[in-house]
Amino acid sequence: MQSKKVIEVAIAELENLKAKNIEVIDVRGKSSVTDYMVVCSGTSKRHVMSIAGNVEDELKLQSIVAIGSEGHKGGDWVIVDLSDVVIHVLTEEARELYDLEKLWRFDMQPGTIIEETK
């Protein structure tokens, strides 16, 4: 499945699960690990774990299987790796601390984020 379709399905489910500040960052040519990162926040550790688990389940129903996921035990930051798309679900505190958006925009012009939702 194409990356854009994976992103569309993921965002729809993230919105359904009330994830906050969903952003998609194009890291093609800047990362050898993935092409896109979807970054979003949950309101608590439990919400973060729920978002990540449920989005992974919904993607699986759409025949999009994660190659791995990490962080379910801690709950501050859970990663769902879909190869060309990596979903990062963080508590608001962890998101502010790690500031992934700033990290991956280090050589980009403002506005490089390809999509931002609620």
PDB file of N, CA and C in Angstrom, residues 1-95:
ATOM      1  N   MET A   1       0.850  -1.177   0.000  1.00  0.00           N
ATOM      2  CA  MET A   1       0.000   0.000   0.000  1.00  0.00           C
ATOM      3  C   MET A   1       0.895   1.240   0.000  1.00  0.00           C
ATOM      4  N   GLN A   2       0.477   2.252  -0.708  1.00  0.00           N
ATOM      5  CA  GLN A   2       1.256   3.477  -0.793  1.00  0.00           C
ATOM      6  C   GLN A   2       1.267   4.220   0.534  1.00  0.00           C
ATOM      7  N   SER A   3       2.370   4.936   0.764  1.00  0.00           N
ATOM      8  CA  SER A   3       2.536   5.680   2.019  1.00  0.00           C
ATOM      9  C   SER A   3       1.384   6.636   2.280  1.00  0.00           C
ATOM     10  N   LYS A   4       0.945   7.347   1.250  1.00  0.00           N
ATOM     11  CA  LYS A   4      -0.125   8.342   1.435  1.00  0.00           C
ATOM     12  C   LYS A   4      -1.410   7.671   1.921  1.00  0.00           C
ATOM     13  N   LYS A   5      -1.713   6.486   1.393  1.00  0.00           N
ATOM     14  CA  LYS A   5      -2.912   5.765   1.815  1.00  0.00           C
ATOM     15  C   LYS A   5      -2.773   5.302   3.269  1.00  0.00           C
ATOM     16  N   VAL A   6      -1.590   4.810   3.635  1.00  0.00           N
ATOM     17  CA  VAL A   6      -1.335   4.401   5.020  1.00  0.00           C
ATOM     18  C   VAL A   6      -1.533   5.591   5.952  1.00  0.00           C
ATOM     19  N   ILE A   7      -1.010   6.751   5.546  1.00  0.00           N
ATOM     20  CA  ILE A   7      -1.148   7.968   6.350  1.00  0.00           C
ATOM     21  C   ILE A   7      -2.617   8.350   6.496  1.00  0.00           C
ATOM     22  N   GLU A   8      -3.372   8.285   5.410  1.00  0.00           N
ATOM     23  CA  GLU A   8      -4.801   8.629   5.462  1.00  0.00           C
ATOM     24  C   GLU A   8      -5.549   7.730   6.441  1.00  0.00           C
ATOM     25  N   VAL A   9      -5.308   6.423   6.354  1.00  0.00           N
ATOM     26  CA  VAL A   9      -5.980   5.469   7.244  1.00  0.00           C
ATOM     27  C   VAL A   9      -5.563   5.730   8.694  1.00  0.00           C
ATOM     28  N   ALA A  10      -4.266   5.946   8.910  1.00  0.00           N
ATOM     29  CA  ALA A  10      -3.765   6.191  10.265  1.00  0.00           C
ATOM     30  C   ALA A  10      -4.361   7.463  10.850  1.00  0.00           C
ATOM     31  N   ILE A  11      -4.379   8.537  10.075  1.00  0.00           N
ATOM     32  CA  ILE A  11      -4.913   9.807  10.577  1.00  0.00           C
ATOM     33  C   ILE A  11      -6.397   9.685  10.907  1.00  0.00           C
ATOM     34  N   ALA A  12      -7.144   9.009  10.063  1.00  0.00           N
ATOM     35  CA  ALA A  12      -8.574   8.834  10.331  1.00  0.00           C
ATOM     36  C   ALA A  12      -8.778   8.130  11.672  1.00  0.00           C
ATOM     37  N   GLU A  13      -7.986   7.096  11.926  1.00  0.00           N
ATOM     38  CA  GLU A  13      -8.128   6.367  13.190  1.00  0.00           C
ATOM     39  C   GLU A  13      -7.613   7.193  14.367  1.00  0.00           C
ATOM     40  N   LEU A  14      -6.517   7.916  14.176  1.00  0.00           N
ATOM     41  CA  LEU A  14      -5.999   8.778  15.247  1.00  0.00           C
ATOM     42  C   LEU A  14      -7.031   9.830  15.637  1.00  0.00           C
ATOM     43  N   GLU A  15      -7.681  10.417  14.644  1.00  0.00           N
ATOM     44  CA  GLU A  15      -8.728  11.406  14.932  1.00  0.00           C
ATOM     45  C   GLU A  15      -9.891  10.758  15.668  1.00  0.00           C
ATOM     46  N   ASN A  16     -10.270   9.550  15.245  1.00  0.00           N
ATOM     47  CA  ASN A  16     -11.349   8.816  15.895  1.00  0.00           C
ATOM     48  C   ASN A  16     -11.018   8.532  17.365  1.00  0.00           C
ATOM     49  N   LEU A  17      -9.742   8.315  17.646  1.00  0.00           N
ATOM     50  CA  LEU A  17      -9.294   8.002  19.006  1.00  0.00           C
ATOM     51  C   LEU A  17      -8.963   9.250  19.819  1.00  0.00           C
ATOM     52  N   LYS A  18      -9.269  10.419  19.252  1.00  0.00           N
ATOM     53  CA  LYS A  18      -9.072  11.707  19.938  1.00  0.00           C
ATOM     54  C   LYS A  18      -7.604  12.047  20.208  1.00  0.00           C
ATOM     55  N   ALA A  19      -6.710  11.581  19.319  1.00  0.00           N
ATOM     56  CA  ALA A  19      -5.312  12.006  19.409  1.00  0.00           C
ATOM     57  C   ALA A  19      -5.261  13.507  19.140  1.00  0.00           C
ATOM     58  N   LYS A  20      -4.305  14.182  19.755  1.00  0.00           N
ATOM     59  CA  LYS A  20      -4.211  15.640  19.629  1.00  0.00           C
ATOM     60  C   LYS A  20      -3.011  16.030  18.772  1.00  0.00           C
ATOM     61  N   ASN A  21      -3.149  17.192  18.124  1.00  0.00           N
ATOM     62  CA  ASN A  21      -2.039  17.804  17.385  1.00  0.00           C
ATOM     63  C   ASN A  21      -1.342  16.817  16.447  1.00  0.00           C
ATOM     64  N   ILE A  22      -2.113  16.209  15.569  1.00  0.00           N
ATOM     65  CA  ILE A  22      -1.565  15.236  14.628  1.00  0.00           C
ATOM     66  C   ILE A  22      -0.795  15.981  13.541  1.00  0.00           C
ATOM     67  N   GLU A  23       0.460  15.580  13.350  1.00  0.00           N
ATOM     68  CA  GLU A  23       1.286  16.179  12.308  1.00  0.00           C
ATOM     69  C   GLU A  23       1.948  15.086  11.495  1.00  0.00           C
ATOM     70  N   VAL A  24       2.077  15.320  10.206  1.00  0.00           N
ATOM     71  CA  VAL A  24       2.782  14.408   9.319  1.00  0.00           C
ATOM     72  C   VAL A  24       4.019  15.134   8.818  1.00  0.00           C
ATOM     73  N   ILE A  25       5.168  14.504   8.996  1.00  0.00           N
ATOM     74  CA  ILE A  25       6.429  15.115   8.593  1.00  0.00           C
ATOM     75  C   ILE A  25       7.062  14.263   7.501  1.00  0.00           C
ATOM     76  N   ASP A  26       7.390  14.885   6.395  1.00  0.00           N
ATOM     77  CA  ASP A  26       8.046  14.226   5.269  1.00  0.00           C
ATOM     78  C   ASP A  26       9.547  14.200   5.549  1.00  0.00           C
ATOM     79  N   VAL A  27      10.099  13.013   5.768  1.00  0.00           N
ATOM     80  CA  VAL A  27      11.531  12.889   6.040  1.00  0.00           C
ATOM     81  C   VAL A  27      12.257  12.140   4.922  1.00  0.00           C
ATOM     82  N   ARG A  28      11.623  12.070   3.755  1.00  0.00           N
ATOM     83  CA  ARG A  28      12.291  11.431   2.620  1.00  0.00           C
ATOM     84  C   ARG A  28      13.595  12.170   2.333  1.00  0.00           C
ATOM     85  N   GLY A  29      14.651  11.412   2.147  1.00  0.00           N
ATOM     86  CA  GLY A  29      15.951  12.001   1.882  1.00  0.00           C
ATOM     87  C   GLY A  29      16.670  12.494   3.126  1.00  0.00           C
ATOM     88  N   LYS A  30      16.016  12.438   4.264  1.00  0.00           N
ATOM     89  CA  LYS A  30      16.621  12.896   5.521  1.00  0.00           C
ATOM     90  C   LYS A  30      16.760  11.753   6.525  1.00  0.00           C
ATOM     91  N   SER A  31      16.058  10.666   6.276  1.00  0.00           N
ATOM     92  CA  SER A  31      16.104   9.505   7.157  1.00  0.00           C
ATOM     93  C   SER A  31      16.204   8.246   6.308  1.00  0.00           C
ATOM     94  N   SER A  32      17.058   7.339   6.726  1.00  0.00           N
ATOM     95  CA  SER A  32      17.159   6.061   6.018  1.00  0.00           C
ATOM     96  C   SER A  32      16.183   5.039   6.597  1.00  0.00           C
ATOM     97  N   VAL A  33      15.465   5.434   7.637  1.00  0.00           N
ATOM     98  CA  VAL A  33      14.571   4.519   8.343  1.00  0.00           C
ATOM     99  C   VAL A  33      13.152   4.550   7.797  1.00  0.00           C
ATOM    100  N   THR A  34      12.672   5.719   7.408  1.00  0.00           N
ATOM    101  CA  THR A  34      11.279   5.871   6.985  1.00  0.00           C
ATOM    102  C   THR A  34      11.140   7.059   6.048  1.00  0.00           C
ATOM    103  N   ASP A  35       9.987   7.173   5.418  1.00  0.00           N
ATOM    104  CA  ASP A  35       9.705   8.308   4.536  1.00  0.00           C
ATOM    105  C   ASP A  35       8.853   9.372   5.223  1.00  0.00           C
ATOM    106  N   TYR A  36       7.953   8.935   6.101  1.00  0.00           N
ATOM    107  CA  TYR A  36       7.047   9.863   6.782  1.00  0.00           C
ATOM    108  C   TYR A  36       6.959   9.509   8.254  1.00  0.00           C
ATOM    109  N   MET A  37       6.810  10.524   9.072  1.00  0.00           N
ATOM    110  CA  MET A  37       6.530  10.335  10.488  1.00  0.00           C
ATOM    111  C   MET A  37       5.201  11.003  10.797  1.00  0.00           C
ATOM    112  N   VAL A  38       4.362  10.279  11.500  1.00  0.00           N
ATOM    113  CA  VAL A  38       3.116  10.842  12.004  1.00  0.00           C
ATOM    114  C   VAL A  38       3.331  11.012  13.500  1.00  0.00           C
ATOM    115  N   VAL A  39       3.194  12.237  13.982  1.00  0.00           N
ATOM    116  CA  VAL A  39       3.423  12.543  15.391  1.00  0.00           C
ATOM    117  C   VAL A  39       2.116  13.058  15.979  1.00  0.00           C
ATOM    118  N   CYS A  40       1.737  12.517  17.134  1.00  0.00           N
ATOM    119  CA  CYS A  40       0.516  12.986  17.789  1.00  0.00           C
ATOM    120  C   CYS A  40       0.660  12.838  19.294  1.00  0.00           C
ATOM    121  N   SER A  41      -0.275  13.430  20.011  1.00  0.00           N
ATOM    122  CA  SER A  41      -0.244  13.404  21.476  1.00  0.00           C
ATOM    123  C   SER A  41      -1.487  12.736  22.035  1.00  0.00           C
ATOM    124  N   GLY A  42      -1.288  12.132  23.205  1.00  0.00           N
ATOM    125  CA  GLY A  42      -2.392  11.632  24.000  1.00  0.00           C
ATOM    126  C   GLY A  42      -2.441  12.424  25.293  1.00  0.00           C
ATOM    127  N   THR A  43      -3.555  12.375  25.973  1.00  0.00           N
ATOM    128  CA  THR A  43      -3.736  13.190  27.177  1.00  0.00           C
ATOM    129  C   THR A  43      -3.140  12.563  28.436  1.00  0.00           C
ATOM    130  N   SER A  44      -2.808  11.276  28.370  1.00  0.00           N
ATOM    131  CA  SER A  44      -2.228  10.570  29.515  1.00  0.00           C
ATOM    132  C   SER A  44      -1.474   9.353  28.985  1.00  0.00           C
ATOM    133  N   LYS A  45      -0.717   8.696  29.859  1.00  0.00           N
ATOM    134  CA  LYS A  45      -0.006   7.482  29.445  1.00  0.00           C
ATOM    135  C   LYS A  45      -0.994   6.420  28.963  1.00  0.00           C
ATOM    136  N   ARG A  46      -2.086   6.287  29.681  1.00  0.00           N
ATOM    137  CA  ARG A  46      -3.102   5.303  29.295  1.00  0.00           C
ATOM    138  C   ARG A  46      -3.684   5.636  27.921  1.00  0.00           C
ATOM    139  N   HIS A  47      -3.935   6.919  27.672  1.00  0.00           N
ATOM    140  CA  HIS A  47      -4.467   7.347  26.383  1.00  0.00           C
ATOM    141  C   HIS A  47      -3.451   7.073  25.277  1.00  0.00           C
ATOM    142  N   VAL A  48      -2.172   7.346  25.530  1.00  0.00           N
ATOM    143  CA  VAL A  48      -1.112   7.084  24.550  1.00  0.00           C
ATOM    144  C   VAL A  48      -1.084   5.600  24.189  1.00  0.00           C
ATOM    145  N   MET A  49      -1.097   4.734  25.196  1.00  0.00           N
ATOM    146  CA  MET A  49      -1.057   3.293  24.942  1.00  0.00           C
ATOM    147  C   MET A  49      -2.307   2.825  24.204  1.00  0.00           C
ATOM    148  N   SER A  50      -3.449   3.375  24.564  1.00  0.00           N
ATOM    149  CA  SER A  50      -4.702   3.027  23.904  1.00  0.00           C
ATOM    150  C   SER A  50      -4.695   3.463  22.443  1.00  0.00           C
ATOM    151  N   ILE A  51      -4.247   4.686  22.186  1.00  0.00           N
ATOM    152  CA  ILE A  51      -4.179   5.185  20.811  1.00  0.00           C
ATOM    153  C   ILE A  51      -3.299   4.264  19.978  1.00  0.00           C
ATOM    154  N   ALA A  52      -2.092   3.994  20.461  1.00  0.00           N
ATOM    155  CA  ALA A  52      -1.143   3.185  19.693  1.00  0.00           C
ATOM    156  C   ALA A  52      -1.684   1.780  19.435  1.00  0.00           C
ATOM    157  N   GLY A  53      -2.213   1.143  20.464  1.00  0.00           N
ATOM    158  CA  GLY A  53      -2.744  -0.209  20.297  1.00  0.00           C
ATOM    159  C   GLY A  53      -3.924  -0.265  19.350  1.00  0.00           C
ATOM    160  N   ASN A  54      -4.835   0.681  19.492  1.00  0.00           N
ATOM    161  CA  ASN A  54      -6.023   0.684  18.638  1.00  0.00           C
ATOM    162  C   ASN A  54      -5.716   1.068  17.202  1.00  0.00           C
ATOM    163  N   VAL A  55      -4.796   1.999  16.991  1.00  0.00           N
ATOM    164  CA  VAL A  55      -4.455   2.361  15.615  1.00  0.00           C
ATOM    165  C   VAL A  55      -3.753   1.183  14.940  1.00  0.00           C
ATOM    166  N   GLU A  56      -2.925   0.473  15.688  1.00  0.00           N
ATOM    167  CA  GLU A  56      -2.266  -0.714  15.137  1.00  0.00           C
ATOM    168  C   GLU A  56      -3.299  -1.779  14.764  1.00  0.00           C
ATOM    169  N   ASP A  57      -4.298  -1.989  15.622  1.00  0.00           N
ATOM    170  CA  ASP A  57      -5.363  -2.956  15.336  1.00  0.00           C
ATOM    171  C   ASP A  57      -6.173  -2.550  14.111  1.00  0.00           C
ATOM    172  N   GLU A  58      -6.530  -1.268  14.011  1.00  0.00           N
ATOM    173  CA  GLU A  58      -7.317  -0.793  12.867  1.00  0.00           C
ATOM    174  C   GLU A  58      -6.531  -0.928  11.569  1.00  0.00           C
ATOM    175  N   LEU A  59      -5.259  -0.605  11.604  1.00  0.00           N
ATOM    176  CA  LEU A  59      -4.430  -0.745  10.404  1.00  0.00           C
ATOM    177  C   LEU A  59      -4.348  -2.207   9.978  1.00  0.00           C
ATOM    178  N   LYS A  60      -4.254  -3.102  10.952  1.00  0.00           N
ATOM    179  CA  LYS A  60      -4.202  -4.531  10.650  1.00  0.00           C
ATOM    180  C   LYS A  60      -5.483  -4.980   9.944  1.00  0.00           C
ATOM    181  N   LEU A  61      -6.635  -4.439  10.369  1.00  0.00           N
ATOM    182  CA  LEU A  61      -7.902  -4.758   9.703  1.00  0.00           C
ATOM    183  C   LEU A  61      -7.905  -4.288   8.249  1.00  0.00           C
ATOM    184  N   GLN A  62      -7.100  -3.279   7.961  1.00  0.00           N
ATOM    185  CA  GLN A  62      -6.981  -2.747   6.594  1.00  0.00           C
ATOM    186  C   GLN A  62      -5.819  -3.413   5.846  1.00  0.00           C
ATOM    187  N   SER A  63      -5.306  -4.520   6.388  1.00  0.00           N
ATOM    188  CA  SER A  63      -4.172  -5.263   5.819  1.00  0.00           C
ATOM    189  C   SER A  63      -2.877  -4.465   5.821  1.00  0.00           C
ATOM    190  N   ILE A  64      -2.729  -3.576   6.786  1.00  0.00           N
ATOM    191  CA  ILE A  64      -1.498  -2.807   6.972  1.00  0.00           C
ATOM    192  C   ILE A  64      -0.909  -3.286   8.297  1.00  0.00           C
ATOM    193  N   VAL A  65       0.122  -4.102   8.216  1.00  0.00           N
ATOM    194  CA  VAL A  65       0.671  -4.728   9.409  1.00  0.00           C
ATOM    195  C   VAL A  65       1.966  -4.029   9.818  1.00  0.00           C
ATOM    196  N   ALA A  66       2.043  -3.655  11.072  1.00  0.00           N
ATOM    197  CA  ALA A  66       3.249  -3.018  11.607  1.00  0.00           C
ATOM    198  C   ALA A  66       4.391  -4.024  11.647  1.00  0.00           C
ATOM    199  N   ILE A  67       5.597  -3.539  11.369  1.00  0.00           N
ATOM    200  CA  ILE A  67       6.757  -4.429  11.484  1.00  0.00           C
ATOM    201  C   ILE A  67       7.284  -4.445  12.915  1.00  0.00           C
ATOM    202  N   GLY A  68       6.746  -3.563  13.732  1.00  0.00           N
ATOM    203  CA  GLY A  68       7.118  -3.546  15.138  1.00  0.00           C
ATOM    204  C   GLY A  68       6.523  -2.358  15.853  1.00  0.00           C
ATOM    205  N   SER A  69       6.536  -2.441  17.172  1.00  0.00           N
ATOM    206  CA  SER A  69       6.109  -1.307  17.990  1.00  0.00           C
ATOM    207  C   SER A  69       6.887  -1.360  19.296  1.00  0.00           C
ATOM    208  N   GLU A  70       7.111  -0.197  19.877  1.00  0.00           N
ATOM    209  CA  GLU A  70       7.903  -0.079  21.101  1.00  0.00           C
ATOM    210  C   GLU A  70       7.261   0.934  22.036  1.00  0.00           C
ATOM    211  N   GLY A  71       7.482   0.758  23.321  1.00  0.00           N
ATOM    212  CA  GLY A  71       7.091   1.758  24.299  1.00  0.00           C
ATOM    213  C   GLY A  71       5.796   1.500  25.030  1.00  0.00           C
ATOM    214  N   HIS A  72       5.148   0.375  24.765  1.00  0.00           N
ATOM    215  CA  HIS A  72       3.853   0.096  25.394  1.00  0.00           C
ATOM    216  C   HIS A  72       3.950  -0.016  26.918  1.00  0.00           C
ATOM    217  N   LYS A  73       5.090  -0.430  27.431  1.00  0.00           N
ATOM    218  CA  LYS A  73       5.220  -0.589  28.886  1.00  0.00           C
ATOM    219  C   LYS A  73       5.319   0.747  29.603  1.00  0.00           C
ATOM    220  N   GLY A  74       6.067   1.690  29.030  1.00  0.00           N
ATOM    221  CA  GLY A  74       6.250   2.987  29.685  1.00  0.00           C
ATOM    222  C   GLY A  74       5.077   3.921  29.503  1.00  0.00           C
ATOM    223  N   GLY A  75       4.597   4.010  28.279  1.00  0.00           N
ATOM    224  CA  GLY A  75       3.419   4.814  28.001  1.00  0.00           C
ATOM    225  C   GLY A  75       3.652   6.276  27.699  1.00  0.00           C
ATOM    226  N   ASP A  76       4.879   6.773  27.876  1.00  0.00           N
ATOM    227  CA  ASP A  76       5.146   8.176  27.547  1.00  0.00           C
ATOM    228  C   ASP A  76       5.279   8.391  26.044  1.00  0.00           C
ATOM    229  N   TRP A  77       5.811   7.366  25.358  1.00  0.00           N
ATOM    230  CA  TRP A  77       6.104   7.482  23.928  1.00  0.00           C
ATOM    231  C   TRP A  77       6.004   6.094  23.327  1.00  0.00           C
ATOM    232  N   VAL A  78       5.048   5.894  22.452  1.00  0.00           N
ATOM    233  CA  VAL A  78       4.882   4.610  21.778  1.00  0.00           C
ATOM    234  C   VAL A  78       5.089   4.829  20.288  1.00  0.00           C
ATOM    235  N   ILE A  79       5.873   3.949  19.687  1.00  0.00           N
ATOM    236  CA  ILE A  79       6.180   4.022  18.263  1.00  0.00           C
ATOM    237  C   ILE A  79       5.558   2.820  17.573  1.00  0.00           C
ATOM    238  N   VAL A  80       4.867   3.057  16.465  1.00  0.00           N
ATOM    239  CA  VAL A  80       4.330   1.994  15.619  1.00  0.00           C
ATOM    240  C   VAL A  80       5.037   2.128  14.276  1.00  0.00           C
ATOM    241  N   ASP A  81       5.847   1.128  13.934  1.00  0.00           N
ATOM    242  CA  ASP A  81       6.671   1.161  12.728  1.00  0.00           C
ATOM    243  C   ASP A  81       5.965   0.425  11.595  1.00  0.00           C
ATOM    244  N   LEU A  82       5.604   1.175  10.575  1.00  0.00           N
ATOM    245  CA  LEU A  82       4.934   0.615   9.405  1.00  0.00           C
ATOM    246  C   LEU A  82       5.857   0.657   8.192  1.00  0.00           C
ATOM    247  N   SER A  83       7.147   0.716   8.427  1.00  0.00           N
ATOM    248  CA  SER A  83       8.196   0.790   7.420  1.00  0.00           C
ATOM    249  C   SER A  83       8.286   2.182   6.808  1.00  0.00           C
ATOM    250  N   ASP A  84       7.519   2.476   5.768  1.00  0.00           N
ATOM    251  CA  ASP A  84       7.589   3.789   5.116  1.00  0.00           C
ATOM    252  C   ASP A  84       6.945   4.891   5.948  1.00  0.00           C
ATOM    253  N   VAL A  85       6.152   4.502   6.933  1.00  0.00           N
ATOM    254  CA  VAL A  85       5.484   5.449   7.832  1.00  0.00           C
ATOM    255  C   VAL A  85       5.720   4.974   9.268  1.00  0.00           C
ATOM    256  N   VAL A  86       6.181   5.880  10.119  1.00  0.00           N
ATOM    257  CA  VAL A  86       6.357   5.559  11.537  1.00  0.00           C
ATOM    258  C   VAL A  86       5.467   6.502  12.337  1.00  0.00           C
ATOM    259  N   ILE A  87       4.631   5.919  13.190  1.00  0.00           N
ATOM    260  CA  ILE A  87       3.713   6.705  14.013  1.00  0.00           C
ATOM    261  C   ILE A  87       4.306   6.851  15.412  1.00  0.00           C
ATOM    262  N   HIS A  88       4.405   8.089  15.876  1.00  0.00           N
ATOM    263  CA  HIS A  88       4.893   8.396  17.223  1.00  0.00           C
ATOM    264  C   HIS A  88       3.717   8.950  18.022  1.00  0.00           C
ATOM    265  N   VAL A  89       3.353   8.270  19.106  1.00  0.00           N
ATOM    266  CA  VAL A  89       2.285   8.737  19.989  1.00  0.00           C
ATOM    267  C   VAL A  89       2.937   9.058  21.332  1.00  0.00           C
ATOM    268  N   LEU A  90       2.852  10.314  21.752  1.00  0.00           N
ATOM    269  CA  LEU A  90       3.537  10.761  22.962  1.00  0.00           C
ATOM    270  C   LEU A  90       2.574  11.470  23.902  1.00  0.00           C
ATOM    271  N   THR A  91       2.908  11.437  25.195  1.00  0.00           N
ATOM    272  CA  THR A  91       2.190  12.321  26.108  1.00  0.00           C
ATOM    273  C   THR A  91       2.578  13.748  25.729  1.00  0.00           C
ATOM    274  N   GLU A  92       1.776  14.700  26.126  1.00  0.00           N
ATOM    275  CA  GLU A  92       2.081  16.093  25.796  1.00  0.00           C
ATOM    276  C   GLU A  92       3.421  16.517  26.400  1.00  0.00           C
ATOM    277  N   GLU A  93       3.724  16.016  27.600  1.00  0.00           N
ATOM    278  CA  GLU A  93       4.995  16.350  28.251  1.00  0.00           C
ATOM    279  C   GLU A  93       6.178  15.778  27.474  1.00  0.00           C
ATOM    280  N   ALA A  94       6.072  14.515  27.056  1.00  0.00           N
ATOM    281  CA  ALA A  94       7.156  13.889  26.296  1.00  0.00           C
ATOM    282  C   ALA A  94       7.325  14.563  24.936  1.00  0.00           C
ATOM    283  N   ARG A  95       6.224  14.937  24.334  1.00  0.00           N
ATOM    284  CA  ARG A  95       6.307  15.601  23.032  1.00  0.00           C
ATOM    285  C   ARG A  95       7.024  16.941  23.146  1.00  0.00           C
TER     286      ARG A  95
END
